[in-house]
Each structure stands twice: as C-alpha cells, then as structure tokens.
Amino acid sequence: MGAINQAITVKNLSFAFSGLKVLDDVNTTIEAGKLTFILGRNGSGKSTFLRLLAGLLAFKNGEIEILGNKSSQLSFAERAKITGFLNQQHKAVFPFKVEEVVLTGRAGCINFIPKKSDVAMAFQAIEKVGIAHLQSRIYSELSGGEQQLVMISRLLAQNPKILLLDEPTSHLDFTNQMNLLRLLKTLVAEGLTVVSVLHDPNMAFVFGDDFLFVKDKQIIRSTPNFEPWDAGFLSFVYQSKLEAIPYKGRAILVPQIKVVTG
Ligand code: ADP
Ligand code: MG
C-alpha cells in the first residue's frame, strides 16, 4: 500500500468557546484530491471545526497541518494560497458589482491592484460557476442563492488548493444544489481538495468521496465495520430513526415514519 496523501492532519485538537467545549482531543485526516463532506447535527461543531481548519479561530491545544505546514505558522498570504473559506453566512454591505466582488478573491494582500491576469481569473471563475449573466448586477441586490454562487466564484478566483465550504448549498434551489455539487466533483477531478459541511447526508452520499461526522465533541469516520450510510450508524449520529435504501453500492436514507392515531 502506498502512502496516503493527506491534505490536512489534525492532532489532539481541542477547542472551547469561553468554557463551552466544542471539540475534545480530535484526531483526524483529510485526504488530498477528494471531496470530503462534514456531517452532523446543528450545534455539533461543524462550523467551528471548519473555521479552525481555515485559521479563523485560534486554538491552544493540538495541531493542524495543512499540506505539510503547521497552520499556526502560516501567514495570511501563505494561507490564502492554500485554503479558501466560504462562510455559512455572508453579509452584503457595499453595493459592489458581482465582477468586483469576485475580483476581490484575487486580493491576497492588503494593497491590491488587480493585474490583467487577476481580471481574467475572476471571469474564468464566473464562467465556471455559470453566473456570467449576473456579472454586472449589484451583489447586495441578488437573492441568497445567487449571492452564494458569487461567493463560490470569488473563492475559485482566489485559486486555493483546498476549498473549505460551510453549507455551500444552503440557499440554493434543487437544481443549483445539484449543479454546485457537480462542480465540486469536477474541481476535485481537476486536482483540488474540497472539504464541505453539508446538511443533507443523501446529497453527500451521492456526490462525496469521504465523510466525517461531528458527534459528541469528536470527529468520527466510518470504519470497515459500519459504512457511513449504515442506517444504525446514521440513526445514532442524527438521533432519529432512519432506513437505508440501497443506491449504487451505497445507500440513501429515509426517515422511519411513525403515524400516531387518536
Ligand atoms: P454547527 O456548525 O455544527 O451547527 P457550530 O460549530 O456553529 O455548530 O457551533 C458549535 C457550538 O459552539 C454550539 O453550541 C454553538 O452555540 C457554539 N458557538 C459557536 N460559535 C460560537 C461563538 N462565537 N461564541 C460562543 N459559542 C459559539
Ligand atoms: Mg454551522
């Protein structure tokens, strides 16, 4: 067996918000060149974990290695070349055009004067996400789903090696969800590493390569004993009774329905 190519290694990571422990001695790895989904219940710590990977939260205990670099030692500019982060919520404050918002993805430094190549990369990213029709619109006037796609384009314009996405499909209609997840698969096929928090385990199992679950302050992963789509395992993770329907060697999960009659 050859060595597994790790994009991210997390060792003995603990994190708390002023006394509230969110992660307790987490050890996990994320493979390079894969689409990894992070799943788990509300408040389990998915966003916190992703923000830690993105270098947006300082931690005292443990270590995060990103493409062989100690996370704590990366400068802002170095980090921007390696990881791109999509926030769960994004606020539109200034009335910038979409193309200007996407171009700011190229701003790896504070004194940013865009070059021709930066503008070209921004337009390439806009094309790739399929929002060329929005490029001259005002960002703050777009729908939540459209804004989400603009932020994905901005991230692609940044051109990082690892995308860290927090619920990228949350505001998208069914078609745009599928389009975005297909795009993530394409990006992975082109060599990117994508790590994404997702609410819908079924979409994750249709599109993903690897699955991490945040549960009881731990990051857990499937083992040879239970597949990530195992109904018993997922009923435990989601604390709700689920049934597994076989699908392409994996499974789709549906809730068990209990009808109470009077
Ligand atoms: P998830 O993304 O899985 O829904 P989060 O990572 O956002 O969960 O939150 C994990 C826990 O940390 C929750 O209990 C949440 O209330 C708490 N938390 C999140 N952000 C903060 C913060 N800035 N200050 C204090 N507590 C927070
Ligand atoms: Mg969250």
XYZ file of C-alpha atoms and ligand atoms in Angstrom:
290
model
C 0.000 0.000 0.000
C 1.322 3.425 -0.932
C 1.338 6.334 1.473
C -1.986 8.123 1.715
C -1.759 11.671 0.517
C -3.022 13.808 3.386
C -4.126 17.362 2.726
C -4.942 18.061 6.365
C -3.852 16.308 9.536
C -5.455 17.188 12.857
C -3.723 16.033 16.031
C -5.071 16.208 19.575
C -7.135 19.277 18.762
C -9.365 20.665 21.488
C -11.368 23.845 21.296
C -13.760 25.704 23.594
C -15.695 28.976 23.401
C -15.220 30.620 26.820
C -15.741 27.432 28.783
C -18.051 25.700 26.292
C -16.095 22.761 24.949
C -16.854 22.093 21.277
C -14.076 19.704 20.251
C -12.275 17.386 22.632
C -8.965 15.838 21.601
C -9.803 15.369 17.932
C -7.532 13.335 15.698
C -8.389 13.042 12.036
C -7.091 13.361 8.491
C -8.465 14.698 5.241
C -7.172 13.220 2.035
C -5.897 15.327 -0.832
C -7.779 15.255 -4.128
C -11.056 14.152 -2.590
C -14.472 15.587 -1.896
C -14.922 15.231 1.848
C -18.224 16.096 3.486
C -18.572 17.031 7.150
C -21.938 15.994 8.551
C -23.623 16.235 11.920
C -26.404 17.879 13.869
C -26.927 21.597 14.466
C -24.531 22.895 17.065
C -22.316 19.800 16.931
C -19.291 21.897 15.944
C -19.072 21.573 12.147
C -18.584 25.295 11.533
C -16.178 25.557 14.437
C -14.092 22.706 13.028
C -14.058 24.258 9.541
C -13.115 27.691 10.943
C -10.258 26.076 12.841
C -9.046 24.468 9.586
C -9.351 27.855 7.856
C -7.234 29.555 10.525
C -10.114 31.792 11.610
C -10.158 30.592 15.209
C -7.085 30.420 17.413
C -6.556 27.203 19.322
C -4.265 26.431 22.220
C -4.393 22.661 22.300
C -3.358 20.433 19.452
C -2.041 20.840 15.968
C -3.379 21.306 12.448
C -1.110 20.565 9.498
C -2.159 21.796 6.077
C -0.203 20.441 3.104
C 2.718 19.841 5.428
C 2.613 23.318 7.013
C 1.807 23.951 10.641
C -1.368 26.003 10.483
C -0.286 28.312 13.312
C 2.819 29.303 11.364
C 1.141 30.297 8.104
C 0.951 33.984 7.218
C -2.263 35.470 5.825
C -0.838 35.494 2.277
C 0.527 31.931 2.523
C -2.787 30.695 3.845
C -4.742 32.390 1.037
C -2.699 30.396 -1.490
C -3.502 27.126 0.253
C -7.042 27.400 1.621
C -10.159 29.261 0.572
C -13.041 29.540 3.004
C -16.759 30.014 2.360
C -18.640 31.260 5.381
C -22.032 29.874 6.376
C -23.442 33.401 6.479
C -22.257 36.248 4.353
C -23.402 39.791 4.663
C -23.718 42.086 1.682
C -22.938 45.562 2.875
C -21.469 47.548 -0.004
C -23.187 47.895 -3.382
C -20.409 46.274 -5.423
C -20.922 44.665 -8.786
C -20.643 40.879 -8.937
C -17.476 41.042 -11.066
C -15.863 43.352 -8.478
C -16.802 41.039 -5.621
C -15.304 38.047 -7.471
C -12.148 40.032 -8.250
C -11.560 40.618 -4.529
C -10.872 36.865 -4.382
C -7.558 37.743 -6.043
C -6.613 40.138 -3.242
C -4.044 38.071 -1.343
C -2.547 41.247 0.108
C -3.894 44.498 1.518
C -2.586 46.848 -1.192
C -4.269 45.067 -4.069
C -4.044 46.468 -7.584
C -5.574 43.908 -9.963
C -3.471 42.824 -12.931
C -4.927 41.664 -16.254
C -4.332 38.088 -15.163
C -6.362 38.707 -11.991
C -9.285 40.013 -14.023
C -9.005 37.013 -16.369
C -9.079 34.586 -13.426
C -12.112 36.320 -11.973
C -14.008 35.969 -15.258
C -12.930 32.355 -15.615
C -14.340 31.675 -12.155
C -17.608 33.425 -13.039
C -17.910 31.257 -16.183
C -17.110 28.071 -14.297
C -19.878 28.637 -11.768
C -22.281 29.608 -14.561
C -23.163 33.112 -13.381
C -21.924 35.192 -16.338
C -25.467 36.575 -16.626
C -25.073 38.119 -13.158
C -21.649 39.698 -13.544
C -22.813 43.315 -13.908
C -25.533 43.079 -11.252
C -25.158 44.607 -7.801
C -24.200 41.866 -5.359
C -26.315 43.153 -2.460
C -29.423 43.100 -4.675
C -29.119 39.396 -5.555
C -31.081 36.564 -3.977
C -29.419 34.500 -1.245
C -28.757 31.647 -3.677
C -27.269 33.948 -6.299
C -25.043 35.550 -3.669
C -23.905 32.089 -2.632
C -22.817 31.326 -6.208
C -20.964 34.650 -6.390
C -19.050 33.751 -3.226
C -18.125 30.375 -4.745
C -16.812 32.192 -7.834
C -14.830 34.534 -5.583
C -13.273 31.502 -3.914
C -12.345 29.916 -7.255
C -10.802 33.226 -8.369
C -8.621 33.036 -5.271
C -7.350 29.738 -6.719
C -6.506 27.905 -3.481
C -5.524 24.234 -3.293
C -8.108 23.367 -0.663
C -11.683 24.672 -0.555
C -13.332 24.809 2.868
C -17.063 25.332 2.389
C -19.643 25.791 5.129
C -23.052 24.684 3.846
C -22.477 25.901 0.282
C -25.890 24.647 -0.851
C -27.944 26.134 1.987
C -29.611 28.892 -0.064
C -29.699 27.055 -3.375
C -32.700 25.581 -5.146
C -32.601 21.870 -6.017
C -31.142 22.478 -9.489
C -28.439 24.812 -8.226
C -27.623 22.378 -5.418
C -27.006 19.631 -7.951
C -25.070 21.969 -10.230
C -22.863 23.122 -7.398
C -22.193 19.587 -6.139
C -21.345 18.510 -9.698
C -18.993 21.483 -9.941
C -17.293 20.416 -6.695
C -16.786 16.933 -8.181
C -15.283 18.472 -11.323
C -12.932 20.643 -9.253
C -11.782 17.556 -7.364
C -11.222 15.708 -10.652
C -9.067 18.681 -11.690
C -6.897 18.261 -8.593
C -8.478 20.405 -5.885
C -9.238 19.156 -2.394
C -12.731 20.091 -1.255
C -13.955 19.901 2.335
C -17.574 20.883 2.790
C -20.085 20.962 5.591
C -23.418 19.676 4.301
C -26.785 19.185 5.939
C -28.157 16.570 3.606
C -26.463 13.194 4.053
C -28.139 11.879 0.892
C -26.603 14.570 -1.307
C -23.310 13.841 0.451
C -23.554 10.111 -0.352
C -24.490 10.770 -3.980
C -21.563 13.123 -4.616
C -18.901 12.611 -1.925
C -15.735 10.541 -1.646
C -15.253 10.643 2.102
C -17.406 11.512 5.121
C -16.600 12.898 8.547
C -19.210 13.157 11.285
C -19.094 15.577 14.194
C -20.619 13.867 17.205
C -20.107 14.267 20.961
C -17.135 16.663 20.519
C -15.381 14.127 18.306
C -14.858 13.796 14.569
C -15.780 10.252 13.671
C -15.416 8.391 10.434
C -16.796 5.216 9.010
C -14.834 2.045 9.663
C -14.882 -1.282 7.840
C -17.448 -2.346 10.450
C -20.036 0.234 9.528
C -20.337 2.148 6.276
C -21.116 5.862 6.561
C -24.573 5.206 5.058
C -25.376 2.449 7.558
C -28.874 3.109 8.953
C -27.921 2.211 12.523
C -24.848 4.420 12.463
C -26.725 7.389 10.994
C -29.657 6.930 13.362
C -27.053 7.317 16.105
C -25.454 10.402 14.510
C -28.756 12.147 13.744
C -30.670 10.779 16.760
C -33.596 9.868 14.546
C -34.717 6.513 13.187
C -33.642 6.053 9.597
C -33.997 3.385 6.964
C -31.382 2.752 4.302
C -32.417 2.232 0.668
C -29.610 0.681 -1.403
C -28.290 3.022 -4.085
C -25.306 2.341 -6.399
C -23.407 0.318 -3.818
C -24.147 2.934 -1.187
C -27.486 3.900 0.367
C -29.989 6.713 0.536
C -31.531 7.339 3.924
C -35.195 7.957 4.578
C -36.866 8.642 7.924
C -38.933 5.914 9.514
C -42.458 7.276 9.692
C -44.472 6.607 12.790
C -48.115 7.591 12.476
C -49.850 8.314 15.746
C -53.619 7.989 15.613
C -56.109 9.032 18.244
P -22.651 23.622 13.710
O -21.951 24.350 12.619
O -22.357 22.154 13.726
O -24.122 23.867 13.713
P -21.113 25.369 15.431
O -19.716 24.959 15.187
O -21.565 26.638 14.809
O -22.105 24.167 15.113
O -21.323 25.538 16.996
C -20.857 24.565 17.923
C -21.174 25.045 19.334
O -20.418 26.206 19.626
C -22.635 25.452 19.532
O -23.010 25.058 20.823
C -22.618 26.948 19.400
O -23.644 27.521 20.153
C -21.255 27.310 19.945
N -20.691 28.524 19.323
C -20.499 28.718 18.011
N -19.929 29.906 17.765
C -19.777 30.499 18.975
C -19.250 31.759 19.427
N -18.754 32.646 18.572
N -19.248 32.006 20.753
C -19.743 31.109 21.627
N -20.242 29.911 21.283
C -20.269 29.601 19.979
Mg -22.615 25.541 11.119
